[in-house]
Amino acid sequence: MMLRKFLAGVFCTVIAASAFTSCSSQTSGSSDTAEVTTAAEPTTEAVTTQPLTAENVDIANFTAPEKGDTIIIMNVKDYGTVKFRLFPEYADRGVENFVELAKKGYYDGLKFHRVINDFMIQGGDPLGTGTGGECVWGGKFDGGTDPHLIHAAGAVAYANSGSTSTNGSQFYIVTGTTYTDEDFGEIAKKGFAFSDNAKEIYKKAGGAPWLDGGYTVFGQVIDGLDIVFKIQNVATDPQNNMPYKDVIIDSITVGEYDGEDIHWYIDEYESFDPEEIKQASAKEEVEIKNFTAPREGETIVSMKLKGYDREVKIKLFPEYTEKGIENFTTLAERGYYDGLTFHRVIKDMLIEGGDPNGDGTGGESIYEHGFDDSSDPHLIHVSGAVAYSNEGSTSTNGSRFFIVTGEKLSEDEAAEMESYGYSFTKGEKELYTEYGGIPWFDGSYTVFGQVFDGLDIIFDIQNCDVDDNGKPKKDVVIEKMTVTKYNGEDVRWHISDYE
């Protein structure tokens, strides 16, 4: 059960976080778009029973620049320099946009916020979340596509949110994998067609062929491809593919090609140990603070639920979630939560409330819009944790919150999660195996509190009868939410502390 929930959680988060939302199914030069769910395999079904064809044009990715041609020089902190050539003859607006942004210093100091091994590394978002960025003309632009440029390893292209008309500043560099004739046969069953010239390049250099026709390719790495491949091996959060340790672009500058050696293919570089890179960039070991006892006089929240004699008491963590605490306590003092229900209950996982609509579609913060209080590694989704619900990122926090119940994680389950790319610190694994929780939520939601009394009430609620949407058949009502002070009452963190 735990592993099924984990996999479902990762799958849903990948869909929500992905900036790559289209792929191309090419039939006689036309392009149909469809949603892709992962980076591993295209999911588009064939749109015709006729044989698929693709024009066999010359592929320009690996054509050498002329001396004096404009190139891009990207310095990545702690990794080195990557140089790539540009193709204004095939992607004029895409090249102009990138060059002018680089001249303005737009990319300097930004990070690669999304890294997927054997696929690509993505950056260029000033927000660092995959939700921001704009072109040099303001807003978005359409860079189109050209069959002369494909997603071979080392290709540089714009990320988009459904079509090339939504290009902005975000870009990615392809790593990918090599393909065989058998692989192309399988892809053809999904509705894709590739020219013979493209196939030969993908068999030699590798890449991500299913992206062809859906994204504006405008450059190709001519030196430093090993840097890109090293970066793709950093340890990342499986929820959002964000590196645990920031990979920062020190600078991107515009230069000229002066005839230096070109290294197109990864096998032209010295080999390196991917596991060594992963270990060096792993999640930092920090002390988990969920079970830090409140001090006398410290602000806490007491929640009285209809039908229960005792209250649920929540410790708060303003030192880690300042805006989140201000939002929650202010709403509580205004009586915002009084009379609302827990509209969503998932046994062995969580109970969710705080929506005046009562269906998971409403709620607001005390700020003008949703607010971003991020997530802090000192607070995790262990049993009893209180966190904000969101709509894909912590920047959409509002009034809705959930309280974790979860299950204890066995050593075997932890090992299996790690085999799927999840990374535990020693402290996290100890707490999840001893007390339970929903570890795959870590990094994606703002934890701001921990139940220190009344956890048995939360566990009782999770056993209520629910409909197909997880809504309790009998309302579970928050009678009163009160902001008060801790006066030394007993602290009972764990469900085993209760009768």
Short mmCIF file of C-alpha atoms in Angstrom, two decimals:
data_model
loop_
_atom_site.label_atom_id
_atom_site.label_comp_id
_atom_site.label_asym_id
_atom_site.label_seq_id
_atom_site.Cartn_x
_atom_site.Cartn_y
_atom_site.Cartn_z
CA MET A 1 0.00 0.00 0.00
CA MET A 2 2.74 2.46 0.96
CA LEU A 3 4.64 1.89 -2.30
CA ARG A 4 1.51 2.20 -4.44
CA LYS A 5 0.74 5.54 -2.80
CA PHE A 6 4.34 6.66 -3.28
CA LEU A 7 4.36 5.82 -6.96
CA ALA A 8 0.99 7.46 -7.49
CA GLY A 9 2.23 10.55 -5.69
CA VAL A 10 5.39 10.80 -7.75
CA PHE A 11 3.45 10.24 -10.98
CA CYS A 12 0.97 13.02 -10.18
CA THR A 13 3.72 15.41 -9.15
CA VAL A 14 5.66 14.78 -12.34
CA ILE A 15 2.60 15.73 -14.37
CA ALA A 16 2.00 18.87 -12.32
CA ALA A 17 5.61 20.04 -12.33
CA SER A 18 6.47 19.21 -15.92
CA ALA A 19 7.24 22.09 -18.23
CA PHE A 20 7.29 19.67 -21.15
CA THR A 21 3.63 19.19 -21.92
CA SER A 22 3.62 18.35 -25.59
CA CYS A 23 5.28 16.00 -27.99
CA SER A 24 5.04 15.62 -31.71
CA SER A 25 3.36 12.95 -33.79
CA GLN A 26 4.53 13.70 -37.30
CA THR A 27 2.52 12.54 -40.29
CA SER A 28 3.57 13.82 -43.70
CA GLY A 29 5.06 16.97 -42.21
CA SER A 30 2.14 17.85 -39.93
CA SER A 31 2.40 18.03 -36.17
CA ASP A 32 -0.20 16.85 -33.67
CA THR A 33 0.37 17.55 -30.00
CA ALA A 34 -0.56 15.36 -27.05
CA GLU A 35 0.25 15.30 -23.37
CA VAL A 36 3.22 13.30 -22.16
CA THR A 37 3.36 11.98 -18.63
CA THR A 38 7.04 11.15 -18.19
CA ALA A 39 10.35 11.64 -19.87
CA ALA A 40 10.75 7.94 -20.51
CA GLU A 41 8.32 7.11 -23.29
CA PRO A 42 5.89 9.04 -25.49
CA THR A 43 2.26 8.23 -24.81
CA THR A 44 0.66 9.58 -27.97
CA GLU A 45 -1.42 7.02 -29.82
CA ALA A 46 -1.13 6.75 -33.58
CA VAL A 47 -3.54 9.09 -35.35
CA THR A 48 -3.61 7.17 -38.62
CA THR A 49 -3.41 3.63 -39.86
CA GLN A 50 -1.31 4.74 -42.83
CA PRO A 51 2.50 4.38 -42.74
CA LEU A 52 4.09 7.42 -41.14
CA THR A 53 6.69 9.37 -43.08
CA ALA A 54 9.09 12.23 -42.37
CA GLU A 55 10.97 14.39 -44.87
CA ASN A 56 14.60 13.28 -45.06
CA VAL A 57 16.23 16.72 -44.75
CA ASP A 58 19.84 17.28 -43.78
CA ILE A 59 20.23 17.59 -40.00
CA ALA A 60 22.11 20.75 -39.05
CA ASN A 61 22.85 20.07 -35.37
CA PHE A 62 26.40 18.87 -35.97
CA THR A 63 27.48 21.36 -38.62
CA ALA A 64 30.53 23.29 -37.44
CA PRO A 65 30.27 27.07 -36.97
CA GLU A 66 32.34 29.41 -39.12
CA LYS A 67 35.12 31.41 -37.49
CA GLY A 68 33.58 34.62 -36.17
CA ASP A 69 30.09 33.15 -35.78
CA THR A 70 28.22 34.11 -32.63
CA ILE A 71 28.31 31.45 -29.91
CA ILE A 72 27.12 31.25 -26.31
CA ILE A 73 29.48 30.69 -23.38
CA MET A 74 27.86 29.39 -20.20
CA ASN A 75 29.81 29.10 -16.95
CA VAL A 76 28.25 26.79 -14.38
CA LYS A 77 29.44 27.19 -10.79
CA ASP A 78 31.59 24.28 -9.56
CA TYR A 79 31.23 22.46 -12.90
CA GLY A 80 32.87 24.40 -15.73
CA THR A 81 32.17 25.98 -19.11
CA VAL A 82 29.71 24.92 -21.78
CA LYS A 83 29.81 26.45 -25.28
CA PHE A 84 27.11 26.11 -27.88
CA ARG A 85 26.62 27.30 -31.41
CA LEU A 86 23.44 28.98 -32.65
CA PHE A 87 21.25 28.47 -35.72
CA PRO A 88 19.71 31.81 -36.72
CA GLU A 89 18.98 30.43 -40.20
CA TYR A 90 16.50 27.96 -38.68
CA ALA A 91 15.45 29.62 -35.41
CA ASP A 92 15.95 33.35 -35.89
CA ARG A 93 13.61 34.60 -33.16
CA GLY A 94 14.79 31.95 -30.72
CA VAL A 95 18.41 32.93 -31.27
CA GLU A 96 17.68 36.66 -31.03
CA ASN A 97 15.76 36.19 -27.78
CA PHE A 98 18.50 34.14 -26.12
CA VAL A 99 21.33 36.42 -27.27
CA GLU A 100 19.61 39.58 -26.09
CA LEU A 101 18.67 38.08 -22.72
CA ALA A 102 22.26 36.91 -22.27
CA LYS A 103 23.61 40.38 -23.10
CA LYS A 104 21.34 41.82 -20.40
CA GLY A 105 22.74 39.36 -17.84
CA TYR A 106 19.28 37.83 -17.46
CA TYR A 107 20.58 34.30 -16.85
CA ASP A 108 23.43 35.17 -14.51
CA GLY A 109 22.89 33.63 -11.09
CA LEU A 110 19.91 31.50 -12.11
CA LYS A 111 19.88 27.75 -11.52
CA PHE A 112 19.01 24.55 -13.30
CA HIS A 113 15.73 23.93 -11.52
CA ARG A 114 14.79 20.66 -13.24
CA VAL A 115 17.17 17.80 -13.98
CA ILE A 116 16.14 14.38 -15.29
CA ASN A 117 18.82 11.76 -15.84
CA ASP A 118 19.00 10.41 -19.41
CA PHE A 119 16.74 13.22 -20.58
CA MET A 120 17.75 16.85 -20.04
CA ILE A 121 18.71 19.70 -17.70
CA GLN A 122 16.44 22.78 -17.59
CA GLY A 123 17.06 26.35 -16.41
CA GLY A 124 16.43 29.98 -17.25
CA ASP A 125 13.60 30.69 -14.80
CA PRO A 126 14.20 33.67 -12.47
CA LEU A 127 11.71 32.15 -10.01
CA GLY A 128 13.62 28.87 -9.97
CA THR A 129 10.40 26.83 -10.01
CA GLY A 130 9.61 26.29 -13.68
CA THR A 131 6.72 28.76 -13.52
CA GLY A 132 8.46 32.03 -14.42
CA GLY A 133 10.46 33.81 -17.07
CA GLU A 134 9.71 35.91 -20.13
CA CYS A 135 11.23 36.70 -23.49
CA VAL A 136 13.21 39.82 -24.35
CA TRP A 137 10.09 41.38 -25.89
CA GLY A 138 8.04 40.72 -22.75
CA GLY A 139 5.68 37.81 -22.24
CA LYS A 140 5.99 34.86 -24.62
CA PHE A 141 6.95 34.39 -28.25
CA ASP A 142 6.57 31.76 -30.97
CA GLY A 143 9.89 30.35 -32.14
CA GLY A 144 8.40 27.62 -34.29
CA THR A 145 10.23 24.42 -35.20
CA ASP A 146 12.42 23.37 -38.10
CA PRO A 147 13.08 19.78 -39.26
CA HIS A 148 16.78 20.59 -39.79
CA LEU A 149 17.21 20.76 -35.99
CA ILE A 150 16.42 17.78 -33.78
CA HIS A 151 16.68 16.84 -30.10
CA ALA A 152 20.02 15.09 -30.32
CA ALA A 153 22.22 14.98 -27.22
CA GLY A 154 23.60 18.48 -26.71
CA ALA A 155 20.68 20.23 -28.44
CA VAL A 156 19.52 23.46 -26.77
CA ALA A 157 15.81 24.30 -26.93
CA TYR A 158 13.10 26.36 -25.28
CA ALA A 159 10.81 24.81 -22.69
CA ASN A 160 7.15 25.61 -23.30
CA SER A 161 3.76 25.04 -21.73
CA GLY A 162 1.97 23.41 -24.62
CA SER A 163 3.20 24.99 -27.84
CA THR A 164 6.14 26.95 -29.23
CA SER A 165 4.00 30.10 -28.94
CA THR A 166 4.65 29.95 -25.17
CA ASN A 167 8.44 30.20 -25.39
CA GLY A 168 9.99 32.55 -22.85
CA SER A 169 13.38 32.46 -21.16
CA GLN A 170 13.40 28.85 -19.93
CA PHE A 171 15.60 26.49 -21.91
CA TYR A 172 16.89 22.96 -21.66
CA ILE A 173 19.89 21.01 -22.91
CA VAL A 174 19.27 17.44 -24.04
CA THR A 175 21.23 14.46 -22.76
CA GLY A 176 18.94 11.54 -23.59
CA THR A 177 19.93 8.01 -24.56
CA THR A 178 20.94 6.25 -27.77
CA TYR A 179 18.30 4.49 -29.85
CA THR A 180 18.21 1.32 -31.93
CA ASP A 181 16.13 0.35 -34.95
CA GLU A 182 14.02 -1.74 -32.58
CA ASP A 183 13.43 1.34 -30.40
CA PHE A 184 12.26 3.33 -33.41
CA GLY A 185 9.94 0.48 -34.34
CA GLU A 186 8.31 0.73 -30.90
CA ILE A 187 8.05 4.51 -31.12
CA ALA A 188 6.41 4.22 -34.54
CA LYS A 189 3.59 2.26 -32.90
CA LYS A 190 2.91 5.37 -30.80
CA GLY A 191 2.41 7.54 -33.87
CA PHE A 192 5.89 8.94 -34.43
CA ALA A 193 7.97 9.03 -37.60
CA PHE A 194 11.61 10.05 -38.05
CA SER A 195 13.71 10.55 -41.16
CA ASP A 196 16.60 8.22 -41.89
CA ASN A 197 19.03 11.08 -41.26
CA ALA A 198 17.52 11.77 -37.86
CA LYS A 199 17.55 8.09 -36.93
CA GLU A 200 21.25 7.78 -37.73
CA ILE A 201 22.04 10.69 -35.44
CA TYR A 202 19.90 9.35 -32.59
CA LYS A 203 21.60 5.96 -32.92
CA LYS A 204 25.05 7.55 -32.75
CA ALA A 205 24.65 10.58 -30.45
CA GLY A 206 21.46 9.78 -28.55
CA GLY A 207 18.83 12.27 -27.54
CA ALA A 208 15.09 12.66 -26.96
CA PRO A 209 13.50 12.13 -30.39
CA TRP A 210 9.86 12.25 -29.26
CA LEU A 211 10.27 15.99 -28.53
CA ASP A 212 10.93 16.80 -32.21
CA GLY A 213 8.30 19.09 -33.68
CA GLY A 214 7.05 20.32 -30.31
CA TYR A 215 9.89 22.58 -29.13
CA THR A 216 12.12 25.26 -30.65
CA VAL A 217 15.67 23.91 -30.97
CA PHE A 218 18.06 26.82 -31.48
CA GLY A 219 21.53 25.65 -30.44
CA GLN A 220 23.94 22.74 -30.10
CA VAL A 221 26.74 22.20 -27.58
CA ILE A 222 30.17 22.30 -29.23
CA ASP A 223 32.25 21.99 -26.05
CA GLY A 224 31.50 21.09 -22.45
CA LEU A 225 28.95 18.35 -23.14
CA ASP A 226 30.57 16.42 -20.31
CA ILE A 227 29.55 19.25 -17.97
CA VAL A 228 25.92 18.81 -19.05
CA PHE A 229 26.13 15.04 -18.54
CA LYS A 230 27.69 15.50 -15.10
CA ILE A 231 24.87 17.85 -14.07
CA GLN A 232 22.24 15.33 -15.17
CA ASN A 233 23.59 12.94 -12.54
CA VAL A 234 23.11 15.20 -9.51
CA ALA A 235 20.78 13.99 -6.77
CA THR A 236 17.28 15.43 -7.22
CA ASP A 237 13.97 15.52 -5.41
CA PRO A 238 11.80 12.90 -7.16
CA GLN A 239 8.71 15.06 -6.57
CA ASN A 240 9.84 17.91 -8.83
CA ASN A 241 13.23 16.85 -10.29
CA MET A 242 14.87 19.82 -8.57
CA PRO A 243 18.48 19.29 -7.46
CA TYR A 244 18.89 19.10 -3.69
CA LYS A 245 21.94 21.34 -4.03
CA ASP A 246 21.56 24.29 -6.39
CA VAL A 247 23.32 24.05 -9.76
CA ILE A 248 23.94 27.72 -10.50
CA ILE A 249 24.67 29.45 -13.80
CA ASP A 250 27.41 31.91 -12.90
CA SER A 251 27.10 33.63 -16.25
CA ILE A 252 25.93 33.30 -19.83
CA THR A 253 27.77 35.54 -22.24
CA VAL A 254 27.79 36.08 -25.99
CA GLY A 255 31.08 35.41 -27.78
CA GLU A 256 32.56 34.49 -31.16
CA TYR A 257 33.80 31.15 -32.41
CA ASP A 258 37.56 31.41 -32.91
CA GLY A 259 38.26 28.01 -34.40
CA GLU A 260 38.70 26.05 -31.16
CA ASP A 261 38.26 22.29 -31.18
CA ILE A 262 34.71 20.98 -31.31
CA HIS A 263 33.59 17.99 -29.24
CA TRP A 264 30.07 16.98 -30.31
CA TYR A 265 29.73 13.57 -28.67
CA ILE A 266 29.98 12.48 -25.06
CA ASP A 267 32.43 9.68 -25.86
CA GLU A 268 34.95 12.35 -26.90
CA TYR A 269 35.30 13.44 -23.27
CA GLU A 270 37.03 11.84 -20.28
CA SER A 271 34.82 9.41 -18.40
CA PHE A 272 33.54 10.19 -14.91
CA ASP A 273 31.75 8.38 -12.11
CA PRO A 274 28.01 9.30 -12.06
CA GLU A 275 27.54 7.75 -8.61
CA GLU A 276 30.26 9.97 -7.18
CA ILE A 277 28.42 13.04 -8.46
CA LYS A 278 25.13 11.79 -7.04
CA GLN A 279 26.63 11.16 -3.62
CA ALA A 280 28.37 14.55 -3.54
CA SER A 281 25.10 16.34 -4.37
CA ALA A 282 22.82 14.32 -2.09
CA LYS A 283 20.27 15.82 0.25
CA GLU A 284 21.87 17.60 3.20
CA GLU A 285 21.55 15.91 6.59
CA VAL A 286 19.73 18.35 8.88
CA GLU A 287 18.10 17.90 12.27
CA ILE A 288 14.36 17.22 11.92
CA LYS A 289 12.41 19.62 14.15
CA ASN A 290 8.82 18.30 13.94
CA PHE A 291 8.96 16.86 17.45
CA THR A 292 10.47 19.89 19.18
CA ALA A 293 8.41 20.53 22.34
CA PRO A 294 6.70 23.93 22.63
CA ARG A 295 7.95 26.33 25.31
CA GLU A 296 5.81 27.81 28.07
CA GLY A 297 3.91 30.80 26.64
CA GLU A 298 4.61 29.86 23.02
CA THR A 299 1.82 30.49 20.49
CA ILE A 300 -0.08 27.35 19.54
CA VAL A 301 -3.36 26.61 17.76
CA SER A 302 -6.19 24.62 19.34
CA MET A 303 -8.81 23.10 17.07
CA LYS A 304 -12.15 21.93 18.49
CA LEU A 305 -13.98 19.44 16.28
CA LYS A 306 -17.72 18.86 16.54
CA GLY A 307 -18.51 15.64 18.39
CA TYR A 308 -15.16 15.39 20.20
CA ASP A 309 -14.67 16.44 23.83
CA ARG A 310 -10.96 17.21 23.54
CA GLU A 311 -9.12 19.58 21.26
CA VAL A 312 -6.42 18.97 18.65
CA LYS A 313 -3.42 21.10 19.59
CA ILE A 314 -0.82 22.19 17.05
CA LYS A 315 2.71 23.43 17.62
CA LEU A 316 3.83 26.08 15.09
CA PHE A 317 7.23 26.70 13.50
CA PRO A 318 7.57 30.41 12.63
CA GLU A 319 11.35 30.04 12.46
CA TYR A 320 10.93 27.91 9.34
CA THR A 321 7.60 29.06 7.85
CA GLU A 322 7.07 32.67 8.87
CA LYS A 323 4.49 33.60 6.22
CA GLY A 324 2.69 30.29 6.65
CA ILE A 325 2.28 30.83 10.39
CA GLU A 326 1.12 34.43 9.94
CA ASN A 327 -1.45 33.29 7.39
CA PHE A 328 -2.79 30.41 9.50
CA THR A 329 -3.00 32.26 12.82
CA THR A 330 -4.54 35.38 11.27
CA LEU A 331 -7.22 33.33 9.50
CA ALA A 332 -7.88 31.42 12.73
CA GLU A 333 -8.22 34.65 14.76
CA ARG A 334 -10.68 35.98 12.18
CA GLY A 335 -12.82 32.86 12.65
CA TYR A 336 -12.22 31.86 9.02
CA TYR A 337 -11.99 28.15 9.80
CA ASP A 338 -14.92 27.99 12.24
CA GLY A 339 -17.70 25.87 10.78
CA LEU A 340 -15.66 24.52 7.86
CA THR A 341 -15.33 20.80 7.23
CA PHE A 342 -12.63 18.29 6.45
CA HIS A 343 -13.63 17.76 2.84
CA ARG A 344 -11.09 15.08 1.90
CA VAL A 345 -9.99 12.05 3.91
CA ILE A 346 -7.57 9.38 2.69
CA LYS A 347 -7.02 6.54 5.12
CA ASP A 348 -3.39 5.95 6.10
CA MET A 349 -2.44 9.21 4.43
CA LEU A 350 -4.13 12.49 5.47
CA ILE A 351 -7.22 14.51 6.30
CA GLU A 352 -7.72 17.85 4.48
CA GLY A 353 -9.79 20.93 5.34
CA GLY A 354 -9.83 24.72 5.30
CA ASP A 355 -11.93 25.24 2.16
CA PRO A 356 -15.06 27.42 2.50
CA ASN A 357 -16.44 25.70 -0.63
CA GLY A 358 -16.09 22.35 1.07
CA ASP A 359 -14.86 20.55 -2.04
CA GLY A 360 -11.16 21.39 -2.43
CA THR A 361 -11.67 24.16 -5.00
CA GLY A 362 -11.77 27.22 -2.73
CA GLY A 363 -9.88 29.09 -0.07
CA GLU A 364 -7.65 32.14 0.10
CA SER A 365 -4.72 33.54 2.02
CA ILE A 366 -4.45 36.79 3.97
CA TYR A 367 -2.26 38.12 1.19
CA GLU A 368 -3.49 39.49 -2.14
CA HIS A 369 -2.91 36.17 -3.87
CA GLY A 370 -1.62 32.78 -2.85
CA PHE A 371 1.71 32.94 -1.09
CA ASP A 372 4.96 31.01 -1.32
CA ASP A 373 6.55 29.97 1.94
CA SER A 374 8.46 27.16 0.23
CA SER A 375 9.38 24.07 2.22
CA ASP A 376 12.11 23.64 4.80
CA PRO A 377 14.12 20.42 5.20
CA HIS A 378 13.87 20.70 9.00
CA LEU A 379 10.14 19.89 8.74
CA ILE A 380 8.91 16.71 7.09
CA HIS A 381 5.59 14.94 6.47
CA VAL A 382 5.84 12.63 9.45
CA SER A 383 2.63 11.49 11.14
CA GLY A 384 0.92 14.50 12.77
CA ALA A 385 2.52 17.10 10.51
CA VAL A 386 0.29 20.02 9.42
CA ALA A 387 0.91 21.47 5.96
CA TYR A 388 -0.69 23.64 3.27
CA SER A 389 -2.41 22.06 0.29
CA ASN A 390 -1.41 23.60 -3.02
CA GLU A 391 -2.16 23.46 -6.73
CA GLY A 392 1.19 22.30 -8.02
CA SER A 393 3.67 24.48 -6.17
CA THR A 394 4.07 26.13 -2.77
CA SER A 395 3.46 29.51 -4.43
CA THR A 396 -0.25 28.59 -4.51
CA ASN A 397 -0.66 28.16 -0.73
CA GLY A 398 -3.94 29.53 0.60
CA SER A 399 -6.19 28.49 3.48
CA ARG A 400 -6.48 24.76 2.77
CA PHE A 401 -4.37 22.52 4.95
CA PHE A 402 -3.93 18.85 5.70
CA ILE A 403 -2.83 16.79 8.68
CA VAL A 404 -0.76 13.68 8.02
CA THR A 405 -1.65 10.25 9.33
CA GLY A 406 0.34 7.93 7.08
CA GLU A 407 1.81 4.51 7.73
CA LYS A 408 5.09 3.29 9.13
CA LEU A 409 7.66 2.69 6.42
CA SER A 410 9.44 -0.66 6.51
CA GLU A 411 13.13 -0.94 5.68
CA ASP A 412 12.22 -2.86 2.52
CA GLU A 413 9.74 -0.17 1.46
CA ALA A 414 12.34 2.54 2.07
CA ALA A 415 14.85 0.62 -0.05
CA GLU A 416 12.30 0.22 -2.84
CA MET A 417 11.50 3.93 -2.76
CA GLU A 418 15.20 4.67 -3.05
CA SER A 419 15.36 2.39 -6.08
CA TYR A 420 12.78 4.69 -7.71
CA GLY A 421 14.99 7.72 -7.09
CA TYR A 422 13.79 8.87 -3.66
CA SER A 423 16.51 10.08 -1.30
CA PHE A 424 16.29 9.81 2.49
CA THR A 425 18.61 11.37 5.05
CA LYS A 426 19.40 9.17 8.01
CA GLY A 427 17.13 11.23 10.28
CA GLU A 428 14.20 11.13 7.85
CA LYS A 429 14.39 7.37 7.43
CA GLU A 430 14.51 6.83 11.19
CA LEU A 431 11.37 8.92 11.77
CA TYR A 432 9.38 7.50 8.87
CA THR A 433 10.17 3.91 9.84
CA GLU A 434 9.39 4.52 13.53
CA TYR A 435 6.36 6.84 13.34
CA GLY A 436 5.09 6.80 9.75
CA GLY A 437 4.00 9.56 7.42
CA ILE A 438 4.00 10.40 3.69
CA PRO A 439 7.67 10.97 2.79
CA TRP A 440 7.04 11.48 -0.92
CA PHE A 441 5.34 14.80 -0.10
CA ASP A 442 8.59 16.27 1.27
CA GLY A 443 9.80 19.25 -0.74
CA SER A 444 6.44 19.86 -2.42
CA TYR A 445 4.32 21.23 0.44
CA THR A 446 4.85 23.78 3.22
CA VAL A 447 4.84 22.00 6.59
CA PHE A 448 4.14 24.59 9.30
CA GLY A 449 2.90 22.70 12.35
CA GLN A 450 2.84 19.43 14.28
CA VAL A 451 0.01 17.92 16.35
CA PHE A 452 1.21 17.46 19.93
CA ASP A 453 -2.14 16.49 21.47
CA GLY A 454 -5.30 15.01 19.98
CA LEU A 455 -3.56 12.92 17.31
CA ASP A 456 -5.93 10.08 18.19
CA ILE A 457 -8.78 12.32 17.00
CA ILE A 458 -7.07 12.76 13.64
CA PHE A 459 -6.59 9.01 13.30
CA ASP A 460 -10.23 8.46 14.25
CA ILE A 461 -11.38 10.85 11.51
CA GLN A 462 -9.33 9.05 8.87
CA ASN A 463 -11.49 5.96 9.47
CA CYS A 464 -14.78 7.67 8.63
CA ASP A 465 -16.92 6.56 5.69
CA VAL A 466 -16.16 8.54 2.53
CA ASP A 467 -17.57 8.77 -0.99
CA ASP A 468 -15.65 8.09 -4.19
CA ASN A 469 -13.99 11.52 -3.99
CA GLY A 470 -12.75 10.99 -0.43
CA LYS A 471 -15.37 13.34 1.05
CA PRO A 472 -16.77 12.15 4.41
CA LYS A 473 -20.39 11.00 4.09
CA LYS A 474 -21.08 12.67 7.45
CA ASP A 475 -19.57 16.15 7.83
CA VAL A 476 -16.49 16.45 10.02
CA VAL A 477 -16.82 20.02 11.25
CA ILE A 478 -14.26 22.40 12.72
CA GLU A 479 -16.31 23.92 15.52
CA LYS A 480 -13.67 26.44 16.60
CA MET A 481 -10.04 27.25 15.76
CA THR A 482 -8.30 29.23 18.53
CA VAL A 483 -4.88 30.87 18.70
CA THR A 484 -3.64 30.52 22.27
CA LYS A 485 -0.54 29.93 24.39
CA TYR A 486 1.09 26.71 25.50
CA ASN A 487 0.70 26.35 29.26
CA GLY A 488 2.68 23.20 29.95
CA GLU A 489 0.07 20.54 29.13
CA ASP A 490 1.25 17.04 28.24
CA VAL A 491 2.88 16.55 24.85
CA ARG A 492 1.89 13.37 23.00
CA TRP A 493 3.47 13.28 19.55
CA HIS A 494 2.85 9.70 18.50
CA ILE A 495 -0.29 7.66 18.07
CA SER A 496 1.19 5.00 20.36
CA ASP A 497 1.03 7.58 23.19
CA TYR A 498 -2.78 7.35 23.19
CA GLU A 499 -5.13 4.65 24.47
#
